[in-house]
PDB file of N, CA, C and O in Angstrom:
ATOM      1  N   UNK A   1      22.769   2.596   6.440  1.00 43.00           N
ATOM      2  CA  UNK A   1      21.386   2.501   6.726  1.00 43.00           C
ATOM      3  C   UNK A   1      20.968   2.224   8.044  1.00 43.00           C
ATOM      4  O   UNK A   1      21.587   1.291   8.716  1.00 43.00           O
ATOM      5  N   UNK A   2      19.990   2.935   8.731  1.00 50.00           N
ATOM      6  CA  UNK A   2      19.677   2.855  10.132  1.00 50.00           C
ATOM      7  C   UNK A   2      18.969   1.588  10.466  1.00 50.00           C
ATOM      8  O   UNK A   2      18.103   1.147   9.508  1.00 50.00           O
ATOM      9  N   UNK A   3      19.177   0.923  11.563  1.00 55.00           N
ATOM     10  CA  UNK A   3      18.385  -0.175  11.801  1.00 55.00           C
ATOM     11  C   UNK A   3      17.282   0.306  12.927  1.00 55.00           C
ATOM     12  O   UNK A   3      16.573  -0.632  13.484  1.00 55.00           O
ATOM     13  N   UNK A   4      17.085   1.457  12.992  1.00 62.00           N
ATOM     14  CA  UNK A   4      15.964   1.914  13.823  1.00 62.00           C
ATOM     15  C   UNK A   4      14.682   2.162  12.912  1.00 62.00           C
ATOM     16  O   UNK A   4      14.808   2.809  11.794  1.00 62.00           O
ATOM     17  N   UNK A   5      13.481   1.497  13.279  1.00 90.00           N
ATOM     18  CA  UNK A   5      12.449   1.656  12.526  1.00 90.00           C
ATOM     19  C   UNK A   5      11.575   2.870  13.316  1.00 90.00           C
ATOM     20  O   UNK A   5      11.643   2.713  14.565  1.00 90.00           O
ATOM     21  N   UNK A   6      11.043   3.735  12.514  1.00 94.00           N
ATOM     22  CA  UNK A   6      10.302   4.816  13.102  1.00 94.00           C
ATOM     23  C   UNK A   6       8.848   4.742  12.419  1.00 94.00           C
ATOM     24  O   UNK A   6       8.634   4.571  11.348  1.00 94.00           O
ATOM     25  N   UNK A   7       7.942   4.874  13.357  1.00 96.00           N
ATOM     26  CA  UNK A   7       6.544   4.735  12.956  1.00 96.00           C
ATOM     27  C   UNK A   7       5.906   6.236  13.313  1.00 96.00           C
ATOM     28  O   UNK A   7       6.268   6.751  14.294  1.00 96.00           O
ATOM     29  N   UNK A   8       4.999   6.673  12.345  1.00 97.00           N
ATOM     30  CA  UNK A   8       4.493   7.816  12.425  1.00 97.00           C
ATOM     31  C   UNK A   8       2.932   7.900  12.480  1.00 97.00           C
ATOM     32  O   UNK A   8       2.455   7.571  11.403  1.00 97.00           O
ATOM     33  N   UNK A   9       2.409   8.123  13.519  1.00 97.00           N
ATOM     34  CA  UNK A   9       0.975   8.014  13.551  1.00 97.00           C
ATOM     35  C   UNK A   9       0.388   9.511  13.507  1.00 97.00           C
ATOM     36  O   UNK A   9       0.967  10.492  14.003  1.00 97.00           O
ATOM     37  N   UNK A  10      -0.450   9.725  12.465  1.00 97.00           N
ATOM     38  CA  UNK A  10      -1.017  11.175  12.053  1.00 97.00           C
ATOM     39  C   UNK A  10      -2.327  11.316  12.839  1.00 97.00           C
ATOM     40  O   UNK A  10      -3.263  10.442  12.498  1.00 97.00           O
ATOM     41  N   UNK A  11      -2.533  12.275  13.600  1.00 97.00           N
ATOM     42  CA  UNK A  11      -3.872  12.486  14.255  1.00 97.00           C
ATOM     43  C   UNK A  11      -4.390  13.879  14.028  1.00 97.00           C
ATOM     44  O   UNK A  11      -3.641  14.731  13.614  1.00 97.00           O
ATOM     45  N   UNK A  12      -5.590  14.108  14.204  1.00 95.00           N
ATOM     46  CA  UNK A  12      -6.281  15.244  13.612  1.00 95.00           C
ATOM     47  C   UNK A  12      -6.039  16.394  14.620  1.00 95.00           C
ATOM     48  O   UNK A  12      -6.279  17.545  13.962  1.00 95.00           O
ATOM     49  N   UNK A  13      -5.748  16.142  16.004  1.00 94.00           N
ATOM     50  CA  UNK A  13      -5.406  17.275  16.681  1.00 94.00           C
ATOM     51  C   UNK A  13      -4.772  17.045  18.005  1.00 94.00           C
ATOM     52  O   UNK A  13      -4.240  15.833  18.024  1.00 94.00           O
ATOM     53  N   UNK A  14      -4.231  18.033  18.646  1.00 94.00           N
ATOM     54  CA  UNK A  14      -3.529  17.750  19.944  1.00 94.00           C
ATOM     55  C   UNK A  14      -4.049  16.881  20.978  1.00 94.00           C
ATOM     56  O   UNK A  14      -3.429  16.067  21.484  1.00 94.00           O
ATOM     57  N   UNK A  15      -5.245  17.007  21.067  1.00 96.00           N
ATOM     58  CA  UNK A  15      -5.869  16.001  22.343  1.00 96.00           C
ATOM     59  C   UNK A  15      -5.689  14.623  21.822  1.00 96.00           C
ATOM     60  O   UNK A  15      -5.276  14.013  22.638  1.00 96.00           O
ATOM     61  N   UNK A  16      -5.969  14.349  20.579  1.00 97.00           N
ATOM     62  CA  UNK A  16      -5.968  12.951  20.183  1.00 97.00           C
ATOM     63  C   UNK A  16      -4.534  12.516  20.137  1.00 97.00           C
ATOM     64  O   UNK A  16      -4.136  11.363  20.603  1.00 97.00           O
ATOM     65  N   UNK A  17      -3.462  13.300  19.797  1.00 97.00           N
ATOM     66  CA  UNK A  17      -2.188  13.018  19.858  1.00 97.00           C
ATOM     67  C   UNK A  17      -1.683  12.564  21.286  1.00 97.00           C
ATOM     68  O   UNK A  17      -0.805  11.811  21.485  1.00 97.00           O
ATOM     69  N   UNK A  18      -2.166  13.435  22.108  1.00 97.00           N
ATOM     70  CA  UNK A  18      -1.717  13.360  23.563  1.00 97.00           C
ATOM     71  C   UNK A  18      -2.409  11.965  24.047  1.00 97.00           C
ATOM     72  O   UNK A  18      -1.592  11.214  24.877  1.00 97.00           O
ATOM     73  N   UNK A  19      -3.496  11.796  23.671  1.00 97.00           N
ATOM     74  CA  UNK A  19      -4.184  10.554  24.226  1.00 97.00           C
ATOM     75  C   UNK A  19      -3.394   9.230  23.491  1.00 97.00           C
ATOM     76  O   UNK A  19      -3.211   8.388  24.321  1.00 97.00           O
ATOM     77  N   UNK A  20      -3.137   9.305  22.257  1.00 97.00           N
ATOM     78  CA  UNK A  20      -2.459   8.165  21.744  1.00 97.00           C
ATOM     79  C   UNK A  20      -1.009   8.064  22.401  1.00 97.00           C
ATOM     80  O   UNK A  20      -0.385   6.858  22.734  1.00 97.00           O
ATOM     81  N   UNK A  21      -0.276   9.221  22.691  1.00 97.00           N
ATOM     82  CA  UNK A  21       1.005   9.112  23.074  1.00 97.00           C
ATOM     83  C   UNK A  21       1.043   8.462  24.579  1.00 97.00           C
ATOM     84  O   UNK A  21       1.887   7.875  24.904  1.00 97.00           O
ATOM     85  N   UNK A  22      -0.092   8.829  25.426  1.00 96.00           N
ATOM     86  CA  UNK A  22      -0.258   8.271  26.703  1.00 96.00           C
ATOM     87  C   UNK A  22      -0.681   6.819  26.662  1.00 96.00           C
ATOM     88  O   UNK A  22      -0.233   6.091  27.630  1.00 96.00           O
ATOM     89  N   UNK A  23      -1.334   6.367  25.558  1.00 96.00           N
ATOM     90  CA  UNK A  23      -1.799   4.911  25.509  1.00 96.00           C
ATOM     91  C   UNK A  23      -0.447   3.970  25.017  1.00 96.00           C
ATOM     92  O   UNK A  23      -0.496   2.934  25.419  1.00 96.00           O
ATOM     93  N   UNK A  24       0.248   4.519  24.006  1.00 96.00           N
ATOM     94  CA  UNK A  24       1.322   3.706  23.502  1.00 96.00           C
ATOM     95  C   UNK A  24       2.008   2.936  24.431  1.00 96.00           C
ATOM     96  O   UNK A  24       2.350   1.738  24.206  1.00 96.00           O
ATOM     97  N   UNK A  25       2.873   3.572  25.308  1.00 94.00           N
ATOM     98  CA  UNK A  25       3.630   2.789  26.381  1.00 94.00           C
ATOM     99  C   UNK A  25       2.972   1.581  26.908  1.00 94.00           C
ATOM    100  O   UNK A  25       3.384   0.439  26.905  1.00 94.00           O
ATOM    101  N   UNK A  26       1.764   1.749  27.454  1.00 92.00           N
ATOM    102  CA  UNK A  26       1.012   0.780  28.113  1.00 92.00           C
ATOM    103  C   UNK A  26       0.423  -0.429  27.240  1.00 92.00           C
ATOM    104  O   UNK A  26       0.649  -1.575  27.488  1.00 92.00           O
ATOM    105  N   UNK A  27      -0.010   0.069  26.005  1.00 94.00           N
ATOM    106  CA  UNK A  27      -0.397  -0.977  25.137  1.00 94.00           C
ATOM    107  C   UNK A  27       0.517  -1.759  24.411  1.00 94.00           C
ATOM    108  O   UNK A  27       0.408  -2.988  24.201  1.00 94.00           O
ATOM    109  N   UNK A  28       1.732  -0.995  24.149  1.00 95.00           N
ATOM    110  CA  UNK A  28       2.759  -1.757  23.388  1.00 95.00           C
ATOM    111  C   UNK A  28       4.157  -1.992  24.155  1.00 95.00           C
ATOM    112  O   UNK A  28       5.119  -2.496  23.621  1.00 95.00           O
ATOM    113  N   UNK A  29       4.164  -1.668  25.242  1.00 92.00           N
ATOM    114  CA  UNK A  29       5.136  -1.995  26.248  1.00 92.00           C
ATOM    115  C   UNK A  29       6.496  -0.949  25.861  1.00 92.00           C
ATOM    116  O   UNK A  29       7.677  -1.437  25.993  1.00 92.00           O
ATOM    117  N   UNK A  30       6.109   0.267  25.496  1.00 92.00           N
ATOM    118  CA  UNK A  30       7.394   1.038  24.928  1.00 92.00           C
ATOM    119  C   UNK A  30       8.088   1.558  26.206  1.00 92.00           C
ATOM    120  O   UNK A  30       7.456   1.875  27.093  1.00 92.00           O
ATOM    121  N   UNK A  31       9.430   1.758  25.931  1.00 87.00           N
ATOM    122  CA  UNK A  31      10.302   2.194  27.081  1.00 87.00           C
ATOM    123  C   UNK A  31      10.589   3.667  27.069  1.00 87.00           C
ATOM    124  O   UNK A  31      10.835   4.376  27.857  1.00 87.00           O
ATOM    125  N   UNK A  32      10.392   4.184  25.973  1.00 87.00           N
ATOM    126  CA  UNK A  32      10.625   5.472  25.685  1.00 87.00           C
ATOM    127  C   UNK A  32       9.354   6.269  25.165  1.00 87.00           C
ATOM    128  O   UNK A  32       8.430   5.815  24.563  1.00 87.00           O
ATOM    129  N   UNK A  33       8.964   7.340  25.761  1.00 91.00           N
ATOM    130  CA  UNK A  33       7.826   8.255  25.480  1.00 91.00           C
ATOM    131  C   UNK A  33       7.841   8.611  24.162  1.00 91.00           C
ATOM    132  O   UNK A  33       8.941   9.080  23.469  1.00 91.00           O
ATOM    133  N   UNK A  34       6.860   8.510  23.224  1.00 96.00           N
ATOM    134  CA  UNK A  34       6.585   8.919  21.786  1.00 96.00           C
ATOM    135  C   UNK A  34       6.760  10.337  21.719  1.00 96.00           C
ATOM    136  O   UNK A  34       6.575  11.106  22.739  1.00 96.00           O
ATOM    137  N   UNK A  35       7.252  10.832  20.637  1.00 96.00           N
ATOM    138  CA  UNK A  35       7.494  12.281  20.403  1.00 96.00           C
ATOM    139  C   UNK A  35       6.245  12.779  19.818  1.00 96.00           C
ATOM    140  O   UNK A  35       5.733  12.318  18.780  1.00 96.00           O
ATOM    141  N   UNK A  36       5.887  14.056  20.119  1.00 96.00           N
ATOM    142  CA  UNK A  36       4.716  14.669  19.414  1.00 96.00           C
ATOM    143  C   UNK A  36       5.197  15.927  18.619  1.00 96.00           C
ATOM    144  O   UNK A  36       6.141  16.579  19.119  1.00 96.00           O
ATOM    145  N   UNK A  37       4.503  15.945  17.399  1.00 95.00           N
ATOM    146  CA  UNK A  37       5.160  16.947  16.609  1.00 95.00           C
ATOM    147  C   UNK A  37       3.830  17.608  15.788  1.00 95.00           C
ATOM    148  O   UNK A  37       2.962  16.987  15.204  1.00 95.00           O
ATOM    149  N   UNK A  38       3.954  18.956  15.867  1.00 93.00           N
ATOM    150  CA  UNK A  38       2.965  19.521  15.107  1.00 93.00           C
ATOM    151  C   UNK A  38       3.217  19.704  13.782  1.00 93.00           C
ATOM    152  O   UNK A  38       4.223  20.071  13.297  1.00 93.00           O
ATOM    153  N   UNK A  39       2.178  19.283  12.829  1.00 86.00           N
ATOM    154  CA  UNK A  39       2.483  19.304  11.473  1.00 86.00           C
ATOM    155  C   UNK A  39       1.435  20.205  10.744  1.00 86.00           C
ATOM    156  O   UNK A  39       0.339  19.861  10.489  1.00 86.00           O
ATOM    157  N   UNK A  40       1.797  21.703  10.400  1.00 75.00           N
ATOM    158  CA  UNK A  40       1.107  22.443  10.002  1.00 75.00           C
ATOM    159  C   UNK A  40       0.817  22.083   8.657  1.00 75.00           C
ATOM    160  O   UNK A  40       1.700  21.700   7.825  1.00 75.00           O
ATOM    161  N   UNK A  41      -0.414  22.261   8.193  1.00 64.00           N
ATOM    162  CA  UNK A  41      -0.852  21.897   6.580  1.00 64.00           C
ATOM    163  C   UNK A  41      -0.379  22.983   5.867  1.00 64.00           C
ATOM    164  O   UNK A  41      -0.140  24.278   6.214  1.00 64.00           O
ATOM    165  N   UNK A  42       0.057  22.743   4.696  1.00 56.00           N
ATOM    166  CA  UNK A  42       0.659  23.773   3.756  1.00 56.00           C
ATOM    167  C   UNK A  42      -0.388  24.988   3.435  1.00 56.00           C
ATOM    168  O   UNK A  42      -1.478  24.837   3.304  1.00 56.00           O
ATOM    169  N   UNK A  43       0.379  26.080   3.796  1.00 58.00           N
ATOM    170  CA  UNK A  43      -0.607  27.314   3.762  1.00 58.00           C
ATOM    171  C   UNK A  43      -1.513  27.616   4.829  1.00 58.00           C
ATOM    172  O   UNK A  43      -2.099  28.622   4.774  1.00 58.00           O
ATOM    173  N   UNK A  44      -1.369  26.759   5.977  1.00 53.00           N
ATOM    174  CA  UNK A  44      -2.331  27.245   6.883  1.00 53.00           C
ATOM    175  C   UNK A  44      -1.499  27.789   8.126  1.00 53.00           C
ATOM    176  O   UNK A  44      -0.416  27.297   8.496  1.00 53.00           O
ATOM    177  N   UNK A  45      -2.003  28.903   8.607  1.00 57.00           N
ATOM    178  CA  UNK A  45      -1.536  29.587   9.782  1.00 57.00           C
ATOM    179  C   UNK A  45      -2.114  29.130  11.285  1.00 57.00           C
ATOM    180  O   UNK A  45      -1.527  29.401  12.157  1.00 57.00           O
ATOM    181  N   UNK A  46      -3.262  28.690  10.873  1.00 56.00           N
ATOM    182  CA  UNK A  46      -4.203  28.602  12.273  1.00 56.00           C
ATOM    183  C   UNK A  46      -3.634  27.133  12.846  1.00 56.00           C
ATOM    184  O   UNK A  46      -3.912  26.193  12.195  1.00 56.00           O
ATOM    185  N   UNK A  47      -3.459  27.206  14.131  1.00 53.00           N
ATOM    186  CA  UNK A  47      -3.120  25.956  14.785  1.00 53.00           C
ATOM    187  C   UNK A  47      -4.070  24.903  14.827  1.00 53.00           C
ATOM    188  O   UNK A  47      -3.891  23.829  14.918  1.00 53.00           O
ATOM    189  N   UNK A  48      -5.431  25.330  14.637  1.00 57.00           N
ATOM    190  CA  UNK A  48      -6.612  24.476  14.614  1.00 57.00           C
ATOM    191  C   UNK A  48      -6.569  23.566  13.415  1.00 57.00           C
ATOM    192  O   UNK A  48      -7.298  22.594  13.321  1.00 57.00           O
ATOM    193  N   UNK A  49      -5.794  24.086  12.330  1.00 63.00           N
ATOM    194  CA  UNK A  49      -5.921  23.330  11.134  1.00 63.00           C
ATOM    195  C   UNK A  49      -4.636  22.503  10.956  1.00 63.00           C
ATOM    196  O   UNK A  49      -4.315  21.932   9.983  1.00 63.00           O
ATOM    197  N   UNK A  50      -3.866  22.306  12.076  1.00 81.00           N
ATOM    198  CA  UNK A  50      -2.540  21.491  12.021  1.00 81.00           C
ATOM    199  C   UNK A  50      -3.059  20.108  12.343  1.00 81.00           C
ATOM    200  O   UNK A  50      -3.834  19.811  13.185  1.00 81.00           O
ATOM    201  N   UNK A  51      -2.195  19.196  11.764  1.00 91.00           N
ATOM    202  CA  UNK A  51      -2.337  17.698  12.288  1.00 91.00           C
ATOM    203  C   UNK A  51      -1.171  17.530  13.307  1.00 91.00           C
ATOM    204  O   UNK A  51      -0.296  18.324  13.340  1.00 91.00           O
ATOM    205  N   UNK A  52      -1.220  16.517  14.121  1.00 96.00           N
ATOM    206  CA  UNK A  52      -0.195  16.074  14.988  1.00 96.00           C
ATOM    207  C   UNK A  52       0.206  14.887  14.565  1.00 96.00           C
ATOM    208  O   UNK A  52      -0.508  13.883  14.466  1.00 96.00           O
ATOM    209  N   UNK A  53       1.729  14.784  14.888  1.00 96.00           N
ATOM    210  CA  UNK A  53       2.293  13.528  14.609  1.00 96.00           C
ATOM    211  C   UNK A  53       2.788  12.850  15.889  1.00 96.00           C
ATOM    212  O   UNK A  53       3.124  13.711  16.683  1.00 96.00           O
ATOM    213  N   UNK A  54       2.518  11.604  16.066  1.00 97.00           N
ATOM    214  CA  UNK A  54       3.140  10.885  17.033  1.00 97.00           C
ATOM    215  C   UNK A  54       4.202   9.904  16.416  1.00 97.00           C
ATOM    216  O   UNK A  54       3.913   9.246  15.823  1.00 97.00           O
ATOM    217  N   UNK A  55       5.423  10.243  16.797  1.00 97.00           N
ATOM    218  CA  UNK A  55       6.500   9.482  16.592  1.00 97.00           C
ATOM    219  C   UNK A  55       7.048   8.516  17.432  1.00 97.00           C
ATOM    220  O   UNK A  55       7.414   8.733  18.486  1.00 97.00           O
ATOM    221  N   UNK A  56       7.084   7.280  16.926  1.00 96.00           N
ATOM    222  CA  UNK A  56       7.490   6.126  17.811  1.00 96.00           C
ATOM    223  C   UNK A  56       8.637   5.459  17.284  1.00 96.00           C
ATOM    224  O   UNK A  56       8.808   4.846  16.125  1.00 96.00           O
ATOM    225  N   UNK A  57       9.819   5.478  18.034  1.00 93.00           N
ATOM    226  CA  UNK A  57      10.982   4.833  17.639  1.00 93.00           C
ATOM    227  C   UNK A  57      10.873   3.337  18.098  1.00 93.00           C
ATOM    228  O   UNK A  57      10.517   2.965  18.946  1.00 93.00           O
ATOM    229  N   UNK A  58      11.271   2.568  16.973  1.00 93.00           N
ATOM    230  CA  UNK A  58      11.108   1.080  17.068  1.00 93.00           C
ATOM    231  C   UNK A  58      12.341   0.523  16.720  1.00 93.00           C
ATOM    232  O   UNK A  58      12.515  -0.135  15.788  1.00 93.00           O
ATOM    233  N   UNK A  59      13.464   0.441  17.570  1.00 88.00           N
ATOM    234  CA  UNK A  59      14.772   0.092  17.048  1.00 88.00           C
ATOM    235  C   UNK A  59      15.014  -1.282  16.896  1.00 88.00           C
ATOM    236  O   UNK A  59      15.829  -1.817  16.091  1.00 88.00           O
ATOM    237  N   UNK A  60      14.018  -2.236  17.448  1.00 87.00           N
ATOM    238  CA  UNK A  60      14.036  -3.779  16.985  1.00 87.00           C
ATOM    239  C   UNK A  60      12.866  -4.080  16.159  1.00 87.00           C
ATOM    240  O   UNK A  60      12.836  -5.343  16.157  1.00 87.00           O
ATOM    241  N   UNK A  61      12.210  -3.211  15.696  1.00 90.00           N
ATOM    242  CA  UNK A  61      11.074  -3.485  14.821  1.00 90.00           C
ATOM    243  C   UNK A  61      10.119  -4.510  15.319  1.00 90.00           C
ATOM    244  O   UNK A  61       9.877  -5.627  14.774  1.00 90.00           O
ATOM    245  N   UNK A  62       9.685  -4.361  16.525  1.00 92.00           N
ATOM    246  CA  UNK A  62       8.927  -5.321  17.335  1.00 92.00           C
ATOM    247  C   UNK A  62       7.594  -4.777  17.157  1.00 92.00           C
ATOM    248  O   UNK A  62       6.435  -5.717  17.479  1.00 92.00           O
ATOM    249  N   UNK A  63       7.102  -3.687  16.938  1.00 94.00           N
ATOM    250  CA  UNK A  63       5.746  -3.120  17.001  1.00 94.00           C
ATOM    251  C   UNK A  63       5.131  -3.573  15.553  1.00 94.00           C
ATOM    252  O   UNK A  63       5.680  -3.486  14.559  1.00 94.00           O
ATOM    253  N   UNK A  64       3.821  -3.806  15.730  1.00 95.00           N
ATOM    254  CA  UNK A  64       3.019  -4.300  14.735  1.00 95.00           C
ATOM    255  C   UNK A  64       2.254  -3.232  14.029  1.00 95.00           C
ATOM    256  O   UNK A  64       1.499  -2.469  14.724  1.00 95.00           O
ATOM    257  N   UNK A  65       2.955  -2.865  12.798  1.00 95.00           N
ATOM    258  CA  UNK A  65       2.224  -1.803  12.143  1.00 95.00           C
ATOM    259  C   UNK A  65       0.544  -1.680  12.125  1.00 95.00           C
ATOM    260  O   UNK A  65      -0.001  -0.725  12.218  1.00 95.00           O
ATOM    261  N   UNK A  66       0.079  -2.795  11.924  1.00 96.00           N
ATOM    262  CA  UNK A  66      -1.557  -2.920  11.739  1.00 96.00           C
ATOM    263  C   UNK A  66      -2.029  -2.443  13.098  1.00 96.00           C
ATOM    264  O   UNK A  66      -3.023  -1.934  13.145  1.00 96.00           O
ATOM    265  N   UNK A  67      -1.450  -3.051  14.334  1.00 97.00           N
ATOM    266  CA  UNK A  67      -2.002  -2.575  15.466  1.00 97.00           C
ATOM    267  C   UNK A  67      -1.814  -1.250  15.826  1.00 97.00           C
ATOM    268  O   UNK A  67      -2.684  -0.541  16.282  1.00 97.00           O
ATOM    269  N   UNK A  68      -0.684  -0.672  15.222  1.00 97.00           N
ATOM    270  CA  UNK A  68      -0.534   0.840  15.467  1.00 97.00           C
ATOM    271  C   UNK A  68      -1.605   1.832  14.512  1.00 97.00           C
ATOM    272  O   UNK A  68      -2.071   2.544  15.145  1.00 97.00           O
ATOM    273  N   UNK A  69      -1.764   1.283  13.383  1.00 97.00           N
ATOM    274  CA  UNK A  69      -2.874   1.775  12.675  1.00 97.00           C
ATOM    275  C   UNK A  69      -4.190   1.753  13.167  1.00 97.00           C
ATOM    276  O   UNK A  69      -4.960   2.695  13.198  1.00 97.00           O
ATOM    277  N   UNK A  70      -4.543   0.585  13.939  1.00 97.00           N
ATOM    278  CA  UNK A  70      -5.803   0.434  14.616  1.00 97.00           C
ATOM    279  C   UNK A  70      -6.024   1.392  15.704  1.00 97.00           C
ATOM    280  O   UNK A  70      -7.030   1.931  15.929  1.00 97.00           O
ATOM    281  N   UNK A  71      -4.860   1.666  16.562  1.00 97.00           N
ATOM    282  CA  UNK A  71      -4.950   2.631  17.523  1.00 97.00           C
ATOM    283  C   UNK A  71      -5.173   4.015  17.007  1.00 97.00           C
ATOM    284  O   UNK A  71      -5.965   4.784  17.408  1.00 97.00           O
ATOM    285  N   UNK A  72      -4.460   4.406  15.938  1.00 98.00           N
ATOM    286  CA  UNK A  72      -4.762   5.608  15.309  1.00 98.00           C
ATOM    287  C   UNK A  72      -5.993   5.861  14.850  1.00 98.00           C
ATOM    288  O   UNK A  72      -6.646   6.781  14.841  1.00 98.00           O
ATOM    289  N   UNK A  73      -6.646   4.886  14.175  1.00 98.00           N
ATOM    290  CA  UNK A  73      -7.933   4.903  13.726  1.00 98.00           C
ATOM    291  C   UNK A  73      -8.939   5.107  14.829  1.00 98.00           C
ATOM    292  O   UNK A  73     -10.038   5.706  14.622  1.00 98.00           O
ATOM    293  N   UNK A  74      -8.623   4.508  15.944  1.00 97.00           N
ATOM    294  CA  UNK A  74      -9.672   4.772  17.229  1.00 97.00           C
ATOM    295  C   UNK A  74      -9.758   6.274  17.470  1.00 97.00           C
ATOM    296  O   UNK A  74     -10.782   6.733  18.048  1.00 97.00           O
ATOM    297  N   UNK A  75      -8.800   7.167  17.009  1.00 97.00           N
ATOM    298  CA  UNK A  75      -8.675   8.706  17.281  1.00 97.00           C
ATOM    299  C   UNK A  75      -8.823   9.400  15.966  1.00 97.00           C
ATOM    300  O   UNK A  75      -8.429  10.547  15.872  1.00 97.00           O
ATOM    301  N   UNK A  76      -9.472   8.736  15.064  1.00 97.00           N
ATOM    302  CA  UNK A  76      -9.557   9.356  13.654  1.00 97.00           C
ATOM    303  C   UNK A  76      -8.285   9.782  12.929  1.00 97.00           C
ATOM    304  O   UNK A  76      -8.316  10.728  12.102  1.00 97.00           O
ATOM    305  N   UNK A  77      -7.252   8.696  13.177  1.00 97.00           N
ATOM    306  CA  UNK A  77      -6.154   9.028  12.394  1.00 97.00           C
ATOM    307  C   UNK A  77      -5.583   7.863  11.569  1.00 97.00           C
ATOM    308  O   UNK A  77      -6.563   6.947  11.480  1.00 97.00           O
ATOM    309  N   UNK A  78      -4.371   7.775  11.432  1.00 97.00           N
ATOM    310  CA  UNK A  78      -3.892   6.764  10.540  1.00 97.00           C
ATOM    311  C   UNK A  78      -2.346   6.625  10.779  1.00 97.00           C
ATOM    312  O   UNK A  78      -1.532   7.614  11.145  1.00 97.00           O
ATOM    313  N   UNK A  79      -1.868   5.554  10.360  1.00 97.00           N
ATOM    314  CA  UNK A  79      -0.233   5.227  10.460  1.00 97.00           C
ATOM    315  C   UNK A  79       0.262   5.571   9.155  1.00 97.00           C
ATOM    316  O   UNK A  79      -0.328   5.076   8.006  1.00 97.00           O
ATOM    317  N   UNK A  80       1.151   6.544   9.104  1.00 95.00           N
ATOM    318  CA  UNK A  80       1.822   6.908   7.791  1.00 95.00           C
ATOM    319  C   UNK A  80       2.509   6.011   7.236  1.00 95.00           C
ATOM    320  O   UNK A  80       3.287   4.996   7.890  1.00 95.00           O
ATOM    321  N   UNK A  81       2.437   5.571   5.970  1.00 86.00           N
ATOM    322  CA  UNK A  81       3.132   4.545   5.289  1.00 86.00           C
ATOM    323  C   UNK A  81       4.616   4.739   5.367  1.00 86.00           C
ATOM    324  O   UNK A  81       5.108   5.985   5.101  1.00 86.00           O
ATOM    325  N   UNK A  82       5.615   3.996   5.637  1.00 77.00           N
ATOM    326  CA  UNK A  82       7.017   4.104   5.516  1.00 77.00           C
ATOM    327  C   UNK A  82       7.549   4.674   4.141  1.00 77.00           C
ATOM    328  O   UNK A  82       6.945   4.387   3.237  1.00 77.00           O
TER     329      UNK A  82
END
């Protein structure tokens, strides 16, 4: 079992994901840049219909999931349940 906690924030579009990824290090003191991942919805070919994921590695489980969820909600997103 890995001791690395991974948080996945789901955002409605690339712009929101970019903004969240830029804000995370400053707000939460991250040393590594979050990873952006395009998550195409099943059966959708149009990039406009894709959700974007911001993946945050939290090896010491220091980040507060509730605070991450609040940040995602500011951009009409949410924190994926583990």
